[in-house]
Tab-separated table of C-alpha atoms in Angstrom:
chain	number	residue	atom	x	y	z
L	1	MET	CA	-21.709	83.834	48.134
L	2	GLY	CA	-18.084	82.416	47.170
L	3	GLY	CA	-17.875	78.654	48.342
L	4	PHE	CA	-14.823	75.991	48.177
L	5	ALA	CA	-15.626	73.682	45.596
L	6	SER	CA	-14.438	69.628	46.660
L	7	ASN	CA	-14.729	66.596	45.505
L	8	VAL	CA	-17.920	65.844	47.497
L	9	SER	CA	-19.704	68.384	45.350
L	10	ASN	CA	-18.885	67.177	42.638
L	11	GLY	CA	-19.312	63.163	42.714
L	12	PRO	CA	-16.680	60.650	42.279
L	13	ASN	CA	-16.839	60.299	38.471
L	14	ALA	CA	-16.583	64.427	38.190
L	15	THR	CA	-13.489	63.908	40.701
L	16	LYS	CA	-12.259	61.373	38.302
L	17	ALA	CA	-12.732	63.038	35.292
L	18	LEU	CA	-11.464	66.420	36.683
L	19	ARG	CA	-8.428	65.632	38.279
L	20	TRP	CA	-6.008	68.286	38.234
L	21	PRO	CA	-4.009	69.414	35.858
L	22	LEU	CA	-6.989	67.833	33.735
L	23	PRO	CA	-9.002	71.281	33.850
L	24	ALA	CA	-5.870	73.177	32.915
L	25	LEU	CA	-5.337	71.042	30.327
L	26	LEU	CA	-8.954	71.413	28.766
L	27	THR	CA	-8.820	75.211	29.309
L	28	TRP	CA	-5.893	75.678	27.231
L	29	VAL	CA	-7.210	73.008	24.244
L	30	ALA	CA	-9.806	75.571	24.323
L	31	ALA	CA	-8.540	78.896	24.393
L	32	TRP	CA	-6.522	77.204	21.189
L	33	ALA	CA	-9.762	76.193	19.713
L	34	LEU	CA	-11.177	79.705	19.603
L	35	ALA	CA	-8.277	81.202	18.437
L	36	MET	CA	-7.466	78.893	15.937
L	37	GLY	CA	-11.630	79.390	14.827
L	38	LEU	CA	-10.976	82.987	14.908
L	39	ARG	CA	-8.520	83.095	12.963
L	40	SER	CA	-10.298	80.948	10.030
L	41	VAL	CA	-13.081	83.354	9.978
L	42	GLN	CA	-10.063	85.775	9.460
L	43	ALA	CA	-10.816	88.302	12.906
L	44	PRO	CA	-8.667	90.807	13.556
L	45	LEU	CA	-5.427	90.046	15.447
L	46	TRP	CA	-6.456	91.556	18.632
L	47	ALA	CA	-9.584	89.332	18.750
L	48	SER	CA	-8.319	86.030	17.762
L	49	LEU	CA	-5.609	86.512	20.340
L	50	GLY	CA	-6.918	88.929	22.586
L	51	LEU	CA	-10.388	86.421	23.124
L	52	PRO	CA	-8.757	83.428	24.492
L	53	VAL	CA	-6.943	85.136	26.851
L	54	VAL	CA	-9.910	86.348	28.429
L	55	LEU	CA	-11.310	82.890	27.989
L	56	GLY	CA	-8.945	81.160	29.649
L	57	ALA	CA	-8.677	84.100	32.226
L	58	LEU	CA	-12.496	83.595	33.062
L	59	VAL	CA	-13.152	79.824	32.920
L	60	THR	CA	-10.751	79.743	36.004
L	61	TRP	CA	-13.872	81.210	38.578
L	62	LEU	CA	-15.686	77.856	37.077
L	63	PRO	CA	-16.010	75.049	39.696
L	64	GLY	CA	-13.566	72.538	39.974
L	65	VAL	CA	-11.125	74.408	37.127
L	66	ALA	CA	-8.679	75.669	39.510
L	67	ASP	CA	-9.130	75.669	43.463
L	68	THR	CA	-6.005	78.419	44.818
L	69	ALA	CA	-5.375	81.088	43.214
L	70	TRP	CA	-2.184	79.904	41.917
L	71	ARG	CA	-3.249	77.380	39.992
L	72	ARG	CA	-5.877	80.149	38.736
L	73	VAL	CA	-2.877	81.998	37.147
L	74	PHE	CA	-1.584	78.901	36.242
L	75	VAL	CA	-4.696	77.753	34.040
L	76	ALA	CA	-5.040	81.476	32.792
L	77	ALA	CA	-1.019	81.895	31.861
L	78	GLY	CA	-1.527	79.062	29.558
L	79	PHE	CA	-2.311	80.273	26.626
L	80	PRO	CA	-0.744	83.729	26.250
L	81	LEU	CA	2.823	82.032	27.533
L	82	SER	CA	2.319	79.201	24.766
L	83	LEU	CA	1.790	81.891	22.253
L	84	ILE	CA	5.173	84.128	23.309
L	85	ALA	CA	7.060	80.614	23.330
L	86	LEU	CA	5.977	79.884	19.565
L	87	GLY	CA	6.804	83.902	19.000
L	88	GLN	CA	2.990	84.518	17.699
L	89	GLY	CA	1.437	87.441	18.854
L	90	ALA	CA	4.386	90.162	18.575
L	91	ALA	CA	1.831	92.959	17.327
L	92	LEU	CA	0.442	93.626	20.168
L	93	PRO	CA	1.696	95.521	22.769
L	94	GLY	CA	3.096	93.738	25.851
L	95	TRP	CA	0.479	94.862	28.137
L	96	VAL	CA	-2.112	93.102	26.762
L	97	TRP	CA	-0.347	89.791	28.350
L	98	LEU	CA	-1.071	91.562	31.350
L	99	ALA	CA	-5.009	91.775	31.179
L	100	PRO	CA	-6.156	88.462	32.791
L	101	LEU	CA	-3.817	88.844	35.700
L	102	ALA	CA	-5.170	91.716	36.353
L	103	LEU	CA	-8.282	90.465	35.782
L	104	LEU	CA	-7.824	88.144	37.858
L	105	LEU	CA	-6.479	90.355	41.128
L	106	LEU	CA	-9.214	92.720	40.874
L	107	ALA	CA	-11.716	89.486	40.925
L	108	TYR	CA	-9.828	87.863	43.973
L	109	PRO	CA	-6.840	90.187	45.229
L	110	VAL	CA	-4.322	89.123	47.493
L	111	HIS	CA	-6.226	90.027	50.755
L	112	ALA	CA	-8.728	87.481	49.951
L	113	TRP	CA	-6.876	84.227	49.142
L	114	ARG	CA	-7.341	82.780	52.792
L	115	ASP	CA	-10.592	82.874	51.683
L	116	ALA	CA	-13.198	81.065	49.854
L	117	PRO	CA	-13.139	81.535	46.348
L	118	VAL	CA	-16.106	83.202	44.436
L	119	PHE	CA	-17.952	80.165	43.392
L	120	PRO	CA	-21.758	81.200	43.689
L	121	THR	CA	-24.845	79.690	46.104
L	122	PRO	CA	-26.790	77.172	43.823
L	123	LYS	CA	-30.206	79.021	42.989
L	124	GLY	CA	-32.871	77.997	45.019
L	125	ALA	CA	-30.283	76.514	47.551
L	126	LEU	CA	-31.697	78.237	50.685
L	127	ARG	CA	-35.706	77.726	49.435
L	128	GLU	CA	-36.409	75.462	52.399
L	129	LEU	CA	-34.731	76.905	54.926
L	130	ALA	CA	-37.757	79.540	56.368
L	131	THR	CA	-39.878	76.467	56.872
L	132	ARG	CA	-37.171	75.655	59.593
L	133	LEU	CA	-36.051	78.391	60.363
L	134	PRO	CA	-38.730	81.324	60.324
L	135	LEU	CA	-37.107	84.644	61.255
L	136	PRO	CA	-39.119	87.575	62.286
L	137	SER	CA	-40.088	90.062	59.614
L	138	ALA	CA	-37.558	93.023	59.199
L	139	ALA	CA	-34.851	91.015	60.611
L	140	GLN	CA	-31.209	91.514	59.139
L	141	VAL	CA	-29.505	88.439	57.639
L	142	LEU	CA	-25.761	89.016	56.395
L	143	ASP	CA	-24.058	87.155	53.483
L	144	ALA	CA	-20.172	86.790	54.786
L	145	GLY	CA	-18.338	86.882	51.847
L	146	CYS	CA	-21.177	87.552	49.277
L	147	GLY	CA	-19.621	87.210	45.631
L	148	MET	CA	-21.410	87.895	42.811
L	149	GLY	CA	-24.816	88.331	45.244
L	150	ASP	CA	-25.683	84.644	44.366
L	151	GLY	CA	-25.992	83.577	48.121
L	152	LEU	CA	-28.084	87.108	48.425
L	153	ILE	CA	-30.635	85.917	45.759
L	154	ALA	CA	-30.940	82.823	47.744
L	155	LEU	CA	-31.603	84.539	50.613
L	156	ARG	CA	-34.230	86.839	49.483
L	157	GLU	CA	-36.194	83.744	48.150
L	158	ALA	CA	-36.292	82.013	51.764
L	159	TYR	CA	-36.887	85.691	53.446
L	160	PRO	CA	-38.505	88.390	51.477
L	161	GLN	CA	-38.946	90.453	54.074
L	162	ALA	CA	-35.221	90.353	55.715
L	163	GLU	CA	-33.178	93.034	55.669
L	164	LEU	CA	-30.459	91.443	53.600
L	165	GLN	CA	-26.784	92.864	53.451
L	166	GLY	CA	-23.729	91.528	51.859
L	167	ILE	CA	-19.847	92.086	52.871
L	168	GLU	CA	-17.292	91.261	49.972
L	169	TRP	CA	-13.407	92.093	49.850
L	170	SER	CA	-13.194	92.082	45.797
L	171	ARG	CA	-14.185	95.427	44.355
L	172	LEU	CA	-15.404	93.935	41.380
L	173	TRP	CA	-17.222	91.038	42.506
L	174	ARG	CA	-19.299	93.951	45.103
L	175	VAL	CA	-20.032	95.894	41.890
L	176	VAL	CA	-21.545	92.532	40.439
L	177	ALA	CA	-23.320	92.014	43.619
L	178	ALA	CA	-24.485	95.800	44.230
L	179	LEU	CA	-26.253	95.229	41.097
L	180	ARG	CA	-27.830	92.146	40.873
L	181	CYS	CA	-29.307	92.556	44.307
L	182	PRO	CA	-30.106	96.621	44.372
L	183	TRP	CA	-32.870	95.819	47.300
L	184	ALA	CA	-29.667	94.397	49.668
L	185	ARG	CA	-26.907	96.629	51.099
L	186	VAL	CA	-23.620	95.529	49.792
L	187	GLN	CA	-20.462	96.602	50.779
L	188	ARG	CA	-16.762	96.236	50.325
L	189	GLY	CA	-14.751	94.984	53.318
L	190	ASP	CA	-13.299	92.217	54.999
L	191	MET	CA	-16.177	89.709	55.743
L	192	TRP	CA	-14.259	89.260	59.566
L	193	ALA	CA	-13.593	92.785	60.741
L	194	PRO	CA	-17.045	94.053	61.324
L	195	SER	CA	-18.938	92.557	64.384
L	196	TRP	CA	-21.985	90.220	63.409
L	197	SER	CA	-23.917	91.406	66.408
L	198	PRO	CA	-27.089	93.304	64.721
L	199	TYR	CA	-27.821	89.870	62.962
L	200	ALA	CA	-30.154	87.124	63.400
L	201	LEU	CA	-28.736	85.106	60.771
L	202	VAL	CA	-25.249	85.157	58.985
L	203	TYR	CA	-24.833	82.868	56.273
L	204	VAL	CA	-21.014	81.590	54.966
L	205	PHE	CA	-19.901	79.888	51.926
L	206	GLN	CA	-16.220	79.460	52.334
L	207	ARG	CA	-13.285	76.450	52.659
L	208	PRO	CA	-13.839	73.706	55.555
L	209	GLU	CA	-10.592	75.949	57.369
L	210	SER	CA	-12.803	78.582	57.842
L	211	MET	CA	-15.599	77.415	59.408
L	212	ALA	CA	-13.902	77.164	62.839
L	213	ARG	CA	-12.534	81.134	62.759
L	214	ALA	CA	-16.299	81.704	61.717
L	215	TRP	CA	-18.166	79.603	64.432
L	216	ASP	CA	-15.779	81.101	66.660
L	217	LYS	CA	-16.550	84.875	65.653
L	218	ALA	CA	-20.475	84.232	65.978
L	219	GLN	CA	-20.317	82.993	69.530
L	220	ARG	CA	-18.622	85.921	70.659
L	221	GLU	CA	-20.378	88.338	68.950
L	222	MET	CA	-24.022	87.352	67.586
L	223	ARG	CA	-26.677	87.234	70.424
L	224	PRO	CA	-27.747	83.975	71.925
L	225	GLY	CA	-30.589	82.385	69.786
L	226	THR	CA	-29.280	83.243	66.486
L	227	TRP	CA	-28.204	81.487	63.810
L	228	LEU	CA	-25.083	80.459	61.609
L	229	VAL	CA	-25.732	78.972	58.350
L	230	SER	CA	-23.226	77.133	56.420
L	231	LEU	CA	-23.646	75.696	52.690
L	232	GLU	CA	-21.723	72.277	52.424
L	233	PHE	CA	-18.774	73.042	55.523
L	234	ALA	CA	-19.241	72.002	59.053
L	235	VAL	CA	-18.155	73.250	62.205
L	236	CYS	CA	-15.720	70.789	63.343
L	237	ASP	CA	-14.598	70.430	67.134
L	238	GLU	CA	-10.584	70.377	67.746
L	239	HIS	CA	-10.122	66.823	66.344
L	240	GLY	CA	-11.821	67.511	63.044
L	241	GLN	CA	-15.139	65.894	63.886
L	242	PRO	CA	-18.686	67.972	62.887
L	243	ARG	CA	-20.027	69.464	66.087
L	244	PRO	CA	-23.643	69.083	66.387
L	245	ALA	CA	-25.962	71.011	64.203
L	246	HIS	CA	-29.363	72.250	65.334
L	247	ASP	CA	-30.728	71.405	61.995
L	248	GLN	CA	-28.980	69.840	58.182
L	249	LEU	CA	-30.799	70.188	55.027
L	250	MET	CA	-29.701	68.526	52.248
L	251	LEU	CA	-29.736	69.493	48.684
L	252	PRO	CA	-29.999	67.742	45.363
L	253	GLY	CA	-26.730	65.971	44.415
L	254	GLY	CA	-25.750	65.469	48.657
L	255	ARG	CA	-24.917	68.959	49.197
L	256	PRO	CA	-25.742	69.810	53.012
L	257	ILE	CA	-26.756	73.087	54.994
L	258	TRP	CA	-25.806	73.371	58.226
L	259	VAL	CA	-27.303	74.903	60.768
L	260	TYR	CA	-25.831	76.508	63.890
L	261	ARG	CA	-27.765	77.812	67.072
L	262	VAL	CA	-25.633	80.574	68.627
L	263	GLY	CA	-25.468	80.377	72.542
L	264	LYS	CA	-26.642	77.581	74.980
L	265	GLY	CA	-29.013	75.198	73.912
L	266	GLN	CA	-27.839	74.337	70.635
L	267	ALA	CA	-30.391	71.620	69.896
L	268	ALA	CA	-33.175	73.500	70.894
């Protein structure tokens, strides 16, 4: 699923190397380099100008490039706006410059802006979860905000006998997740709307500020003894301190997986 890129996960060196707005500048340089390369080989005008626009839009989804929706718009718009400022691309119709924004809104609709951007769960991130947290066969497991399906793939590696489900608001990513995970039931919708009561485990990769809401929903709707699992971000109390977790796994690079038992006896 998706998740909020943090400085912790990238490490101190990466944080300094990619301090904003350096990612935006590097993206614009890459787009212009692609445009100039295509023009040097006499590519068609639509390719020389259109492909760098698409590149700028797609790069915004890489971890560390832009951590808010408005920064994505800023990064994606840099190349086409610079073309307009320089008087280039006059032969192309005006609607071409709306394509990156349309792609952005399709992938990350306004309704979902308060939730995490789409950053994938690392491959194999949940491999050890089943040994620490066994589930009965055919247990129902939900990836809440499943993005492009990477979390579902990781969950299947851990629980191949489970009934895996995903929910994602973006129409584009729901289709991508469904194609990548034909063995899972992937539906489009608001991850906060349906009840989590049927699930033995709910997996989230959200923003830090979303975790209190996720924990409150789990406490209200999930059965005692079921599980909330969060990649990277802990559930914090009203003072901003992490709540005690049932277990914690550590991925290479120091990224934690927090395991919370719903109901009484969390540390059981």
